[in-house]
Amino acid sequence: MSEDTDHPDLKSRNHPVREDMAYQLKVWRFERVGWYVLVLILVMALGGVFSRGLLSSREVRSDDGKVRVEYEMFHRNGSTNSMKITLTERPNSPVELELAGQLLEGFSIETLQPEPLRSRSSSQGMKLWMQTDADGQATLYITLRGDAVGLLRSKIISAGTSSVRLVQFIFP
């Protein structure tokens, strides 16, 4: 937008009020940029950048397709979010799952459903054993509460398969 500096409304006046139009033009430009930033933040919030939503929801799979994780990439500190882990193995057999990386450092596990057959802590995180159904699927629903702030990198590992890497960010 070009500004016509010869226009009488854009010249500084002293009567009835003293004006500095050069400064006023800078203020208007700053306000315009502020409106653009506000609209950008609103669009990002509606898209889910600050919590649940289109930009936050992720689904990742292992290379062999035996492990699938549905989770939220963006969290707020103190809020709860769900994670769904689906494993595919032989029907009616136990399957081992390991939650590793920074997952347990940045989140508190509020609930695990269904309850695992057994669980054990490991040097990298926590190991869980689950039972597959007649179709060879085992699904674990986890409710996480964000306790840290910042970028967290985690891994979901199932014995005999490739791991799934998760990247999550917790806002203050």
mmCIF file with all atom_site columns, N, CA and C in Angstrom, residues 53-103:
data_model
loop_
_atom_site.group_PDB
_atom_site.id
_atom_site.type_symbol
_atom_site.label_atom_id
_atom_site.label_alt_id
_atom_site.label_comp_id
_atom_site.label_asym_id
_atom_site.label_entity_id
_atom_site.label_seq_id
_atom_site.pdbx_PDB_ins_code
_atom_site.Cartn_x
_atom_site.Cartn_y
_atom_site.Cartn_z
_atom_site.occupancy
_atom_site.B_iso_or_equiv
_atom_site.pdbx_formal_charge
_atom_site.auth_seq_id
_atom_site.auth_comp_id
_atom_site.auth_asym_id
_atom_site.auth_atom_id
_atom_site.pdbx_PDB_model_num
ATOM 1   N N  . GLY A 1 53  ? -6.181 -31.207 18.107 1.00 0.00 ? 53  GLY A N  1
ATOM 2   C CA . GLY A 1 53  ? -6.675 -30.658 16.859 1.00 0.00 ? 53  GLY A CA 1
ATOM 3   C C  . GLY A 1 53  ? -5.996 -31.269 15.653 1.00 0.00 ? 53  GLY A C  1
ATOM 4   N N  . LEU A 1 54  ? -6.322 -30.727 14.509 1.00 0.00 ? 54  LEU A N  1
ATOM 5   C CA . LEU A 1 54  ? -5.854 -31.251 13.232 1.00 0.00 ? 54  LEU A CA 1
ATOM 6   C C  . LEU A 1 54  ? -4.333 -31.281 13.130 1.00 0.00 ? 54  LEU A C  1
ATOM 7   N N  . LEU A 1 55  ? -3.659 -30.235 13.552 1.00 0.00 ? 55  LEU A N  1
ATOM 8   C CA . LEU A 1 55  ? -2.202 -30.171 13.451 1.00 0.00 ? 55  LEU A CA 1
ATOM 9   C C  . LEU A 1 55  ? -1.505 -30.951 14.560 1.00 0.00 ? 55  LEU A C  1
ATOM 10  N N  . SER A 1 56  ? -2.208 -31.272 15.623 1.00 0.00 ? 56  SER A N  1
ATOM 11  C CA . SER A 1 56  ? -1.602 -31.957 16.762 1.00 0.00 ? 56  SER A CA 1
ATOM 12  C C  . SER A 1 56  ? -1.753 -33.472 16.698 1.00 0.00 ? 56  SER A C  1
ATOM 13  N N  . SER A 1 57  ? -2.834 -33.963 16.136 1.00 0.00 ? 57  SER A N  1
ATOM 14  C CA . SER A 1 57  ? -3.095 -35.403 16.115 1.00 0.00 ? 57  SER A CA 1
ATOM 15  C C  . SER A 1 57  ? -2.131 -36.111 15.175 1.00 0.00 ? 57  SER A C  1
ATOM 16  N N  . ARG A 1 58  ? -1.526 -37.178 15.677 1.00 0.00 ? 58  ARG A N  1
ATOM 17  C CA . ARG A 1 58  ? -0.560 -37.943 14.899 1.00 0.00 ? 58  ARG A CA 1
ATOM 18  C C  . ARG A 1 58  ? -0.894 -39.423 14.985 1.00 0.00 ? 58  ARG A C  1
ATOM 19  N N  . GLU A 1 59  ? -0.579 -40.116 13.909 1.00 0.00 ? 59  GLU A N  1
ATOM 20  C CA . GLU A 1 59  ? -0.636 -41.576 13.890 1.00 0.00 ? 59  GLU A CA 1
ATOM 21  C C  . GLU A 1 59  ? 0.645  -42.058 13.236 1.00 0.00 ? 59  GLU A C  1
ATOM 22  N N  . VAL A 1 60  ? 1.419  -42.847 13.962 1.00 0.00 ? 60  VAL A N  1
ATOM 23  C CA . VAL A 1 60  ? 2.674  -43.380 13.435 1.00 0.00 ? 60  VAL A CA 1
ATOM 24  C C  . VAL A 1 60  ? 2.639  -44.895 13.528 1.00 0.00 ? 60  VAL A C  1
ATOM 25  N N  . ARG A 1 61  ? 3.356  -45.523 12.589 1.00 0.00 ? 61  ARG A N  1
ATOM 26  C CA . ARG A 1 61  ? 3.433  -46.984 12.534 1.00 0.00 ? 61  ARG A CA 1
ATOM 27  C C  . ARG A 1 61  ? 4.883  -47.414 12.462 1.00 0.00 ? 61  ARG A C  1
ATOM 28  N N  . SER A 1 62  ? 5.135  -48.610 12.946 1.00 0.00 ? 62  SER A N  1
ATOM 29  C CA . SER A 1 62  ? 6.469  -49.179 12.786 1.00 0.00 ? 62  SER A CA 1
ATOM 30  C C  . SER A 1 62  ? 6.653  -49.575 11.323 1.00 0.00 ? 62  SER A C  1
ATOM 31  N N  . ASP A 1 63  ? 7.898  -49.803 10.932 1.00 0.00 ? 63  ASP A N  1
ATOM 32  C CA . ASP A 1 63  ? 8.181  -50.150 9.535  1.00 0.00 ? 63  ASP A CA 1
ATOM 33  C C  . ASP A 1 63  ? 7.468  -51.421 9.097  1.00 0.00 ? 63  ASP A C  1
ATOM 34  N N  . ASP A 1 64  ? 7.345  -52.388 9.992  1.00 0.00 ? 64  ASP A N  1
ATOM 35  C CA . ASP A 1 64  ? 6.661  -53.637 9.641  1.00 0.00 ? 64  ASP A CA 1
ATOM 36  C C  . ASP A 1 64  ? 5.151  -53.569 9.877  1.00 0.00 ? 64  ASP A C  1
ATOM 37  N N  . GLY A 1 65  ? 4.646  -52.464 10.402 1.00 0.00 ? 65  GLY A N  1
ATOM 38  C CA . GLY A 1 65  ? 3.211  -52.272 10.593 1.00 0.00 ? 65  GLY A CA 1
ATOM 39  C C  . GLY A 1 65  ? 2.629  -52.962 11.809 1.00 0.00 ? 65  GLY A C  1
ATOM 40  N N  . LYS A 1 66  ? 3.456  -53.556 12.657 1.00 0.00 ? 66  LYS A N  1
ATOM 41  C CA . LYS A 1 66  ? 2.937  -54.292 13.810 1.00 0.00 ? 66  LYS A CA 1
ATOM 42  C C  . LYS A 1 66  ? 2.637  -53.405 15.014 1.00 0.00 ? 66  LYS A C  1
ATOM 43  N N  . VAL A 1 67  ? 3.195  -52.210 15.030 1.00 0.00 ? 67  VAL A N  1
ATOM 44  C CA . VAL A 1 67  ? 2.943  -51.275 16.128 1.00 0.00 ? 67  VAL A CA 1
ATOM 45  C C  . VAL A 1 67  ? 2.370  -49.993 15.539 1.00 0.00 ? 67  VAL A C  1
ATOM 46  N N  . ARG A 1 68  ? 1.229  -49.568 16.061 1.00 0.00 ? 68  ARG A N  1
ATOM 47  C CA . ARG A 1 68  ? 0.608  -48.314 15.622 1.00 0.00 ? 68  ARG A CA 1
ATOM 48  C C  . ARG A 1 68  ? 0.292  -47.478 16.861 1.00 0.00 ? 68  ARG A C  1
ATOM 49  N N  . VAL A 1 69  ? 0.659  -46.195 16.810 1.00 0.00 ? 69  VAL A N  1
ATOM 50  C CA . VAL A 1 69  ? 0.435  -45.300 17.948 1.00 0.00 ? 69  VAL A CA 1
ATOM 51  C C  . VAL A 1 69  ? -0.328 -44.076 17.464 1.00 0.00 ? 69  VAL A C  1
ATOM 52  N N  . GLU A 1 70  ? -1.429 -43.770 18.127 1.00 0.00 ? 70  GLU A N  1
ATOM 53  C CA . GLU A 1 70  ? -2.192 -42.546 17.878 1.00 0.00 ? 70  GLU A CA 1
ATOM 54  C C  . GLU A 1 70  ? -2.020 -41.663 19.108 1.00 0.00 ? 70  GLU A C  1
ATOM 55  N N  . TYR A 1 71  ? -1.541 -40.430 18.890 1.00 0.00 ? 71  TYR A N  1
ATOM 56  C CA . TYR A 1 71  ? -1.241 -39.548 20.015 1.00 0.00 ? 71  TYR A CA 1
ATOM 57  C C  . TYR A 1 71  ? -1.350 -38.094 19.597 1.00 0.00 ? 71  TYR A C  1
ATOM 58  N N  . GLU A 1 72  ? -1.286 -37.209 20.593 1.00 0.00 ? 72  GLU A N  1
ATOM 59  C CA . GLU A 1 72  ? -1.293 -35.767 20.367 1.00 0.00 ? 72  GLU A CA 1
ATOM 60  C C  . GLU A 1 72  ? 0.140  -35.263 20.455 1.00 0.00 ? 72  GLU A C  1
ATOM 61  N N  . MET A 1 73  ? 0.551  -34.486 19.470 1.00 0.00 ? 73  MET A N  1
ATOM 62  C CA . MET A 1 73  ? 1.917  -33.972 19.447 1.00 0.00 ? 73  MET A CA 1
ATOM 63  C C  . MET A 1 73  ? 2.093  -32.789 20.404 1.00 0.00 ? 73  MET A C  1
ATOM 64  N N  . PHE A 1 74  ? 1.079  -31.956 20.533 1.00 0.00 ? 74  PHE A N  1
ATOM 65  C CA . PHE A 1 74  ? 1.169  -30.766 21.380 1.00 0.00 ? 74  PHE A CA 1
ATOM 66  C C  . PHE A 1 74  ? 0.317  -30.949 22.629 1.00 0.00 ? 74  PHE A C  1
ATOM 67  N N  . HIS A 1 75  ? 0.900  -30.611 23.783 1.00 0.00 ? 75  HIS A N  1
ATOM 68  C CA . HIS A 1 75  ? 0.226  -30.724 25.075 1.00 0.00 ? 75  HIS A CA 1
ATOM 69  C C  . HIS A 1 75  ? 0.398  -29.420 25.838 1.00 0.00 ? 75  HIS A C  1
ATOM 70  N N  . ARG A 1 76  ? -0.406 -29.248 26.860 1.00 0.00 ? 76  ARG A N  1
ATOM 71  C CA . ARG A 1 76  ? -0.208 -28.156 27.811 1.00 0.00 ? 76  ARG A CA 1
ATOM 72  C C  . ARG A 1 76  ? 0.187  -28.767 29.146 1.00 0.00 ? 76  ARG A C  1
ATOM 73  N N  . ASN A 1 77  ? 1.080  -28.117 29.842 1.00 0.00 ? 77  ASN A N  1
ATOM 74  C CA . ASN A 1 77  ? 1.535  -28.611 31.134 1.00 0.00 ? 77  ASN A CA 1
ATOM 75  C C  . ASN A 1 77  ? 0.339  -28.720 32.078 1.00 0.00 ? 77  ASN A C  1
ATOM 76  N N  . GLY A 1 78  ? 0.154  -29.893 32.664 1.00 0.00 ? 78  GLY A N  1
ATOM 77  C CA . GLY A 1 78  ? -0.939 -30.121 33.596 1.00 0.00 ? 78  GLY A CA 1
ATOM 78  C C  . GLY A 1 78  ? -2.201 -30.667 32.966 1.00 0.00 ? 78  GLY A C  1
ATOM 79  N N  . SER A 1 79  ? -2.308 -30.657 31.638 1.00 0.00 ? 79  SER A N  1
ATOM 80  C CA . SER A 1 79  ? -3.517 -31.179 30.993 1.00 0.00 ? 79  SER A CA 1
ATOM 81  C C  . SER A 1 79  ? -3.342 -32.666 30.680 1.00 0.00 ? 79  SER A C  1
ATOM 82  N N  . THR A 1 80  ? -4.453 -33.355 30.484 1.00 0.00 ? 80  THR A N  1
ATOM 83  C CA . THR A 1 80  ? -4.404 -34.779 30.157 1.00 0.00 ? 80  THR A CA 1
ATOM 84  C C  . THR A 1 80  ? -4.695 -34.984 28.679 1.00 0.00 ? 80  THR A C  1
ATOM 85  N N  . ASN A 1 81  ? -4.023 -35.969 28.112 1.00 0.00 ? 81  ASN A N  1
ATOM 86  C CA . ASN A 1 81  ? -4.222 -36.354 26.722 1.00 0.00 ? 81  ASN A CA 1
ATOM 87  C C  . ASN A 1 81  ? -4.156 -37.865 26.631 1.00 0.00 ? 81  ASN A C  1
ATOM 88  N N  . SER A 1 82  ? -4.819 -38.394 25.636 1.00 0.00 ? 82  SER A N  1
ATOM 89  C CA . SER A 1 82  ? -4.849 -39.843 25.487 1.00 0.00 ? 82  SER A CA 1
ATOM 90  C C  . SER A 1 82  ? -3.862 -40.300 24.420 1.00 0.00 ? 82  SER A C  1
ATOM 91  N N  . MET A 1 83  ? -3.462 -41.549 24.547 1.00 0.00 ? 83  MET A N  1
ATOM 92  C CA . MET A 1 83  ? -2.598 -42.204 23.574 1.00 0.00 ? 83  MET A CA 1
ATOM 93  C C  . MET A 1 83  ? -3.150 -43.614 23.378 1.00 0.00 ? 83  MET A C  1
ATOM 94  N N  . LYS A 1 84  ? -3.182 -44.061 22.139 1.00 0.00 ? 84  LYS A N  1
ATOM 95  C CA . LYS A 1 84  ? -3.686 -45.398 21.834 1.00 0.00 ? 84  LYS A CA 1
ATOM 96  C C  . LYS A 1 84  ? -2.575 -46.166 21.127 1.00 0.00 ? 84  LYS A C  1
ATOM 97  N N  . ILE A 1 85  ? -2.182 -47.296 21.700 1.00 0.00 ? 85  ILE A N  1
ATOM 98  C CA . ILE A 1 85  ? -1.136 -48.140 21.127 1.00 0.00 ? 85  ILE A CA 1
ATOM 99  C C  . ILE A 1 85  ? -1.778 -49.453 20.716 1.00 0.00 ? 85  ILE A C  1
ATOM 100 N N  . THR A 1 86  ? -1.629 -49.813 19.443 1.00 0.00 ? 86  THR A N  1
ATOM 101 C CA . THR A 1 86  ? -2.186 -51.058 18.923 1.00 0.00 ? 86  THR A CA 1
ATOM 102 C C  . THR A 1 86  ? -1.044 -51.938 18.438 1.00 0.00 ? 86  THR A C  1
ATOM 103 N N  . LEU A 1 87  ? -1.019 -53.186 18.919 1.00 0.00 ? 87  LEU A N  1
ATOM 104 C CA . LEU A 1 87  ? 0.004  -54.154 18.536 1.00 0.00 ? 87  LEU A CA 1
ATOM 105 C C  . LEU A 1 87  ? -0.646 -55.291 17.768 1.00 0.00 ? 87  LEU A C  1
ATOM 106 N N  . THR A 1 88  ? 0.037  -55.786 16.756 1.00 0.00 ? 88  THR A N  1
ATOM 107 C CA . THR A 1 88  ? -0.445 -56.931 15.986 1.00 0.00 ? 88  THR A CA 1
ATOM 108 C C  . THR A 1 88  ? 0.586  -58.049 16.095 1.00 0.00 ? 88  THR A C  1
ATOM 109 N N  . GLU A 1 89  ? 0.169  -59.187 16.623 1.00 0.00 ? 89  GLU A N  1
ATOM 110 C CA . GLU A 1 89  ? 1.038  -60.359 16.793 1.00 0.00 ? 89  GLU A CA 1
ATOM 111 C C  . GLU A 1 89  ? 0.202  -61.618 16.573 1.00 0.00 ? 89  GLU A C  1
ATOM 112 N N  . ARG A 1 90  ? 0.734  -62.762 16.997 1.00 0.00 ? 90  ARG A N  1
ATOM 113 C CA . ARG A 1 90  ? -0.013 -64.013 16.886 1.00 0.00 ? 90  ARG A CA 1
ATOM 114 C C  . ARG A 1 90  ? -1.261 -63.956 17.762 1.00 0.00 ? 90  ARG A C  1
ATOM 115 N N  . PRO A 1 91  ? -2.351 -64.579 17.323 1.00 0.00 ? 91  PRO A N  1
ATOM 116 C CA . PRO A 1 91  ? -3.583 -64.572 18.127 1.00 0.00 ? 91  PRO A CA 1
ATOM 117 C C  . PRO A 1 91  ? -3.399 -65.267 19.476 1.00 0.00 ? 91  PRO A C  1
ATOM 118 N N  . ASN A 1 92  ? -4.054 -64.734 20.485 1.00 0.00 ? 92  ASN A N  1
ATOM 119 C CA . ASN A 1 92  ? -4.089 -65.301 21.841 1.00 0.00 ? 92  ASN A CA 1
ATOM 120 C C  . ASN A 1 92  ? -2.705 -65.572 22.422 1.00 0.00 ? 92  ASN A C  1
ATOM 121 N N  . SER A 1 93  ? -1.802 -64.638 22.243 1.00 0.00 ? 93  SER A N  1
ATOM 122 C CA . SER A 1 93  ? -0.451 -64.806 22.786 1.00 0.00 ? 93  SER A CA 1
ATOM 123 C C  . SER A 1 93  ? -0.041 -63.530 23.520 1.00 0.00 ? 93  SER A C  1
ATOM 124 N N  . PRO A 1 94  ? 0.855  -63.669 24.493 1.00 0.00 ? 94  PRO A N  1
ATOM 125 C CA . PRO A 1 94  ? 1.335  -62.465 25.173 1.00 0.00 ? 94  PRO A CA 1
ATOM 126 C C  . PRO A 1 94  ? 2.301  -61.693 24.276 1.00 0.00 ? 94  PRO A C  1
ATOM 127 N N  . VAL A 1 95  ? 2.279  -60.382 24.401 1.00 0.00 ? 95  VAL A N  1
ATOM 128 C CA . VAL A 1 95  ? 3.157  -59.527 23.608 1.00 0.00 ? 95  VAL A CA 1
ATOM 129 C C  . VAL A 1 95  ? 3.797  -58.505 24.550 1.00 0.00 ? 95  VAL A C  1
ATOM 130 N N  . GLU A 1 96  ? 5.077  -58.233 24.304 1.00 0.00 ? 96  GLU A N  1
ATOM 131 C CA . GLU A 1 96  ? 5.829  -57.300 25.157 1.00 0.00 ? 96  GLU A CA 1
ATOM 132 C C  . GLU A 1 96  ? 5.866  -55.924 24.509 1.00 0.00 ? 96  GLU A C  1
ATOM 133 N N  . LEU A 1 97  ? 5.689  -54.906 25.333 1.00 0.00 ? 97  LEU A N  1
ATOM 134 C CA . LEU A 1 97  ? 5.692  -53.519 24.875 1.00 0.00 ? 97  LEU A CA 1
ATOM 135 C C  . LEU A 1 97  ? 6.568  -52.716 25.823 1.00 0.00 ? 97  LEU A C  1
ATOM 136 N N  . GLU A 1 98  ? 7.424  -51.856 25.266 1.00 0.00 ? 98  GLU A N  1
ATOM 137 C CA . GLU A 1 98  ? 8.282  -51.023 26.109 1.00 0.00 ? 98  GLU A CA 1
ATOM 138 C C  . GLU A 1 98  ? 8.046  -49.556 25.794 1.00 0.00 ? 98  GLU A C  1
ATOM 139 N N  . LEU A 1 99  ? 7.810  -48.771 26.837 1.00 0.00 ? 99  LEU A N  1
ATOM 140 C CA . LEU A 1 99  ? 7.693  -47.319 26.733 1.00 0.00 ? 99  LEU A CA 1
ATOM 141 C C  . LEU A 1 99  ? 9.044  -46.756 27.149 1.00 0.00 ? 99  LEU A C  1
ATOM 142 N N  . ALA A 1 100 ? 9.769  -46.153 26.207 1.00 0.00 ? 100 ALA A N  1
ATOM 143 C CA . ALA A 1 100 ? 11.140 -45.720 26.468 1.00 0.00 ? 100 ALA A CA 1
ATOM 144 C C  . ALA A 1 100 ? 11.334 -44.266 26.070 1.00 0.00 ? 100 ALA A C  1
ATOM 145 N N  . GLY A 1 101 ? 12.497 -43.749 26.389 1.00 0.00 ? 101 GLY A N  1
ATOM 146 C CA . GLY A 1 101 ? 12.820 -42.366 26.055 1.00 0.00 ? 101 GLY A CA 1
ATOM 147 C C  . GLY A 1 101 ? 12.339 -41.426 27.144 1.00 0.00 ? 101 GLY A C  1
ATOM 148 N N  . GLN A 1 102 ? 11.945 -40.231 26.746 1.00 0.00 ? 102 GLN A N  1
ATOM 149 C CA . GLN A 1 102 ? 11.556 -39.196 27.702 1.00 0.00 ? 102 GLN A CA 1
ATOM 150 C C  . GLN A 1 102 ? 10.071 -39.218 28.059 1.00 0.00 ? 102 GLN A C  1
ATOM 151 N N  . LEU A 1 103 ? 9.346  -40.231 27.585 1.00 0.00 ? 103 LEU A N  1
ATOM 152 C CA . LEU A 1 103 ? 7.905  -40.298 27.838 1.00 0.00 ? 103 LEU A CA 1
ATOM 153 C C  . LEU A 1 103 ? 7.595  -40.271 29.333 1.00 0.00 ? 103 LEU A C  1
#
